[in-house]
Coordinates of C-alpha atoms in Angstrom, one line a residue:
Chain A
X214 CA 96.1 172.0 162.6
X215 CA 95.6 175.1 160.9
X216 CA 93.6 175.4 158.0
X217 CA 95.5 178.4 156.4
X218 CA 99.4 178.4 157.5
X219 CA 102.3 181.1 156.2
X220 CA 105.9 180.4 156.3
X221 CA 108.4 182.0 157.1
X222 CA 106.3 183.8 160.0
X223 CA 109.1 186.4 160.4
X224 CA 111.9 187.3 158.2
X225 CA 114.5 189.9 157.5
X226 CA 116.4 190.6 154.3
X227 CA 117.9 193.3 152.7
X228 CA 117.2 195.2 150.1
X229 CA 117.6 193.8 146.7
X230 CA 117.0 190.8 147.8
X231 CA 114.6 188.0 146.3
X232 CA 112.0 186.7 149.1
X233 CA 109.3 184.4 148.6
X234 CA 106.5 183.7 151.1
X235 CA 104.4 180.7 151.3
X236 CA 100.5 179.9 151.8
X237 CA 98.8 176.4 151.9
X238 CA 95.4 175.6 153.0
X239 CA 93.2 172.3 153.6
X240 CA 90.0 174.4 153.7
X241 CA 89.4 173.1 149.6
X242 CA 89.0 176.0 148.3
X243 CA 89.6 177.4 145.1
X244 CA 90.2 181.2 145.3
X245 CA 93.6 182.6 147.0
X246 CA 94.3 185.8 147.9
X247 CA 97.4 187.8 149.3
X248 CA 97.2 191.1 151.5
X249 CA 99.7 193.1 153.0
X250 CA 98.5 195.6 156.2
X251 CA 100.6 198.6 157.1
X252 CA 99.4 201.1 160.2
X253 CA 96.6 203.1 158.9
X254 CA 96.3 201.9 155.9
X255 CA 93.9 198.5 156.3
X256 CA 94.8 195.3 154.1
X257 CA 95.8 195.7 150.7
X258 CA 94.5 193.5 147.9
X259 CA 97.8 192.1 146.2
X260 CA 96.9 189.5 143.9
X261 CA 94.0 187.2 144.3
X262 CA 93.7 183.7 142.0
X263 CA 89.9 182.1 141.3
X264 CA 91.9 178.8 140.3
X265 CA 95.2 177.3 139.3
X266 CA 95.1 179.0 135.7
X267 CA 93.0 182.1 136.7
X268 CA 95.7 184.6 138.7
X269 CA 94.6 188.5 138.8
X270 CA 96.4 191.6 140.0
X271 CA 95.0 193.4 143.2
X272 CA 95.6 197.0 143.7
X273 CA 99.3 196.8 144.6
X274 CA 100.7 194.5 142.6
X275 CA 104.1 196.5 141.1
X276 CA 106.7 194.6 143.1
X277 CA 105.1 191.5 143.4
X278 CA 104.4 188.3 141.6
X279 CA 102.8 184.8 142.3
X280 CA 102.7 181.8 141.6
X281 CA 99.8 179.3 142.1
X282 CA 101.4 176.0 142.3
X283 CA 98.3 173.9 143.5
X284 CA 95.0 174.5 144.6
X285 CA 96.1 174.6 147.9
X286 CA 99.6 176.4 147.2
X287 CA 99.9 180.0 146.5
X288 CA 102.9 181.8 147.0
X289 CA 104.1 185.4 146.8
X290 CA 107.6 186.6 145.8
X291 CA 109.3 190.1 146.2
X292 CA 111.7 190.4 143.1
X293 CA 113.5 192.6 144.7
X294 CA 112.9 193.5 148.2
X295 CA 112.6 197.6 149.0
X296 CA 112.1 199.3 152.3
X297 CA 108.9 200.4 152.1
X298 CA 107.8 196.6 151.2
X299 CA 108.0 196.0 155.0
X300 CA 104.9 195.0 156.2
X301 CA 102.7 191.9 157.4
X302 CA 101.3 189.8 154.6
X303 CA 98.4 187.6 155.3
X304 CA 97.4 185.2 152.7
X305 CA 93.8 184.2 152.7
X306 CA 91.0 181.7 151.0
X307 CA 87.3 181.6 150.4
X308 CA 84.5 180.2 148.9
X309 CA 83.4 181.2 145.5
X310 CA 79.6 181.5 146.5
X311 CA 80.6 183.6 149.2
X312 CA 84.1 186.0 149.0
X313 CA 83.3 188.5 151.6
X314 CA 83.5 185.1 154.0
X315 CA 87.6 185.0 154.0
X316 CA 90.0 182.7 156.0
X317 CA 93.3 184.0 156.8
X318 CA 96.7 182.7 157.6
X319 CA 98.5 183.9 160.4
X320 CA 100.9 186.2 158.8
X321 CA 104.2 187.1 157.8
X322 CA 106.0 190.0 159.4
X323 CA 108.8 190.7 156.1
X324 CA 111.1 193.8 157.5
X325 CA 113.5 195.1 154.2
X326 CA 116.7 197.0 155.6
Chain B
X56 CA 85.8 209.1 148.9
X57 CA 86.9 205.9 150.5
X58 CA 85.0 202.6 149.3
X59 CA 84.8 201.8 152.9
X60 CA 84.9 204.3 156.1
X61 CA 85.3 203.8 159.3
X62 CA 86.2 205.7 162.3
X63 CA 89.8 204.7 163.6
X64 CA 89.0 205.6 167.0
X65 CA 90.3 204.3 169.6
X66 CA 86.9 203.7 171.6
X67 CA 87.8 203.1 175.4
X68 CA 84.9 201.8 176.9
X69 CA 84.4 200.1 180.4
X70 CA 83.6 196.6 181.0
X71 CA 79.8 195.8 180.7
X72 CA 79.4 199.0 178.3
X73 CA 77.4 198.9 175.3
X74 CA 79.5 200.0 172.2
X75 CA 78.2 201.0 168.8
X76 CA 80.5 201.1 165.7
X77 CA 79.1 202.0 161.8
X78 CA 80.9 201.5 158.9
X79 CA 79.6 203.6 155.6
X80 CA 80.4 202.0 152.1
X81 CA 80.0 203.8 148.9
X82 CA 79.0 201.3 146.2
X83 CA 75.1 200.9 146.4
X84 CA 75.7 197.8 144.4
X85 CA 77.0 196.1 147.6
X86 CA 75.4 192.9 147.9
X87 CA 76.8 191.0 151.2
X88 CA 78.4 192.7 154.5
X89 CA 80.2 191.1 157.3
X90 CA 82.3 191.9 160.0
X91 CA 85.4 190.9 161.3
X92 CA 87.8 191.3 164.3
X93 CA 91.7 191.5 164.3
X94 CA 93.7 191.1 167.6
X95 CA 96.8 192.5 167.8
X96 CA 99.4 191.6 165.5
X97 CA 97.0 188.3 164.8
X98 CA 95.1 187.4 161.6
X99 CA 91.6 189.0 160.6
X100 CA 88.9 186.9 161.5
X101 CA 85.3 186.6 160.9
X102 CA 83.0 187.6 163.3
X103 CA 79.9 188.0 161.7
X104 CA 77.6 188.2 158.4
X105 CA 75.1 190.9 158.2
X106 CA 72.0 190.5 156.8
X107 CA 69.4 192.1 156.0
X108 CA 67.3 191.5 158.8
X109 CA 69.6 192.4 160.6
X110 CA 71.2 189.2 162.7
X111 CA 72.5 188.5 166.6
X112 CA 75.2 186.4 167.9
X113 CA 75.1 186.6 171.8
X114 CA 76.4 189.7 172.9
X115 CA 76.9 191.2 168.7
X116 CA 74.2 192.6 166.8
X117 CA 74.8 193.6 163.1
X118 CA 72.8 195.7 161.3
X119 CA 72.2 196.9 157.6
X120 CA 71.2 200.3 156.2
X121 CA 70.8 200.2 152.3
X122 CA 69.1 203.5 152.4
X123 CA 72.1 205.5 153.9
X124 CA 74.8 202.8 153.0
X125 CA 76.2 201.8 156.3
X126 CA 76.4 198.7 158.7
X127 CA 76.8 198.6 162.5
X128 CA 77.7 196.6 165.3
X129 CA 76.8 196.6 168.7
X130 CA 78.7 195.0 171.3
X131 CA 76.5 194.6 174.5
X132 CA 78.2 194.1 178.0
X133 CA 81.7 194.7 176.8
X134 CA 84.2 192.0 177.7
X135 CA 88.0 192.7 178.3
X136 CA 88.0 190.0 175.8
X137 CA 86.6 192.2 173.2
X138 CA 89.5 194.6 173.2
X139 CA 90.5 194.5 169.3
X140 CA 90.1 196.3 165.6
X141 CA 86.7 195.7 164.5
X142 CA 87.0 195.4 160.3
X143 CA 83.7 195.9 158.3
X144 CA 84.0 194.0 154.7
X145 CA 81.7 195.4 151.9
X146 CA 81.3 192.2 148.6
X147 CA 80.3 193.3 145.6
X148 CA 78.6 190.0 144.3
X149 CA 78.3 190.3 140.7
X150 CA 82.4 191.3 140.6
X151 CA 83.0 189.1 144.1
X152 CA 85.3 192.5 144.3
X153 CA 86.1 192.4 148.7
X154 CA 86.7 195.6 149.8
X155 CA 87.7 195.5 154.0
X156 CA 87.7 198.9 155.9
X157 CA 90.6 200.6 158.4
X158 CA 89.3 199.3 161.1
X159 CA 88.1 200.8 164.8
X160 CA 89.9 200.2 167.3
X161 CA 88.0 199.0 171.1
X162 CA 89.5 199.0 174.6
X163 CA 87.4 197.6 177.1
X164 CA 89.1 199.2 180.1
X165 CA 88.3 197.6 184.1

């Protein structure tokens, strides 16, 4: 099984709408992190969480909000979904001793019409 | 300037080529490199640490330049296999700030 799994892995809603993607991992550890990637652009930090009561904002975080239910729960929710909030989100975890060492999910592919 | 550069390419390379990819960061507090490799539409995954030394993994080399703030790879006898984006990740240990680069792009073409 996988150590970092997404759902849903595709989905398609409209604008306006409210969307939430989830992340779990059995990898133990305590810091969480979600990215989206757009062509060109590389991954974007979103909002990354050191522990269940320590959640941060990344660099593009107007849109977007969390909520870290577990150690091994984090999830992501679009308040109101837009166009250009299409994208793939990957939702990754690491070790404190070592964050460049990140483990990623497989992604969710979120198209906004 | 970007935190993180590195060429896009695409670099389209035949099979059993030796390809050479840098990636220049521009925080001289950078404390831990790594790269990592994304497949098409798939997750980013690690591929290697780089250290100062300088370390190998097969066919990979990694290497560190503090002076002039980059990190390379080498790929060695290129595999079709090793057709994917190639992400460098620059860690700023006191501030465990990640920063991962664009990305260059390999073909290995037959």
């Amino acid at each position: 099984d996988a150590d970092v799994t997404q759902t849903p892995r595709n989905r398609i809603t409209k604008t306006g709408k409210r969307i939430m993607l989830e992340c779990s991992q059995t990898k133990g550890h305590d810091r969480m992190y979600w990215y989206r990637q757009d062509p060109g652009l590389g991954l974007r930090l979103i909002y990354y969480s050191f522990d269940v009561k320590d959640i941060n904002k990344g660099e593009i975080s107007d849109g977007y909000s969390v909520s870290r239910q577990a150690q091994a729960k984090f999830s992501l929710s679009l308040e109101s979904a837009i166009p250009n909030q299409t994208a793939l989100y990957f939702c990754a975890t690491s070790d404190p001793r070592v964050a460049g060492e990140q483990y990623f999910g497989p992604g969710t592919r979120l198209t906004v019409t | 300037r970007k935190e993180v550069e590195q060429d896009p390419g695409p670099f389209n390379v035949p099979e059993g080529a030796t390809v050479a990819f840098n990636c220049t960061y521009s925080n001289s507090a950078s404390q831990s490199f790594f790269w990592y490799r994304q497949d098409c539409r798939k997750e980013p995954k690690l591929l290697m640490s780089v250290y100062s030394s300088g370390n190998e993994d097969g066919r990979f080399t990694a290497q560190l330049n503090r002076a002039s703030q980059y990190i390379s790879l080498l790929i060695r006898d290129s595999k079709l296999s090793d057709s994917a984006t190639y992400l460098c990740v620059v860690n700023e240990m006191g501030y465990q700030k990640v920063t991962f680069g664009t990305g260059t792009k390999l073909q290995v073409i037959p």
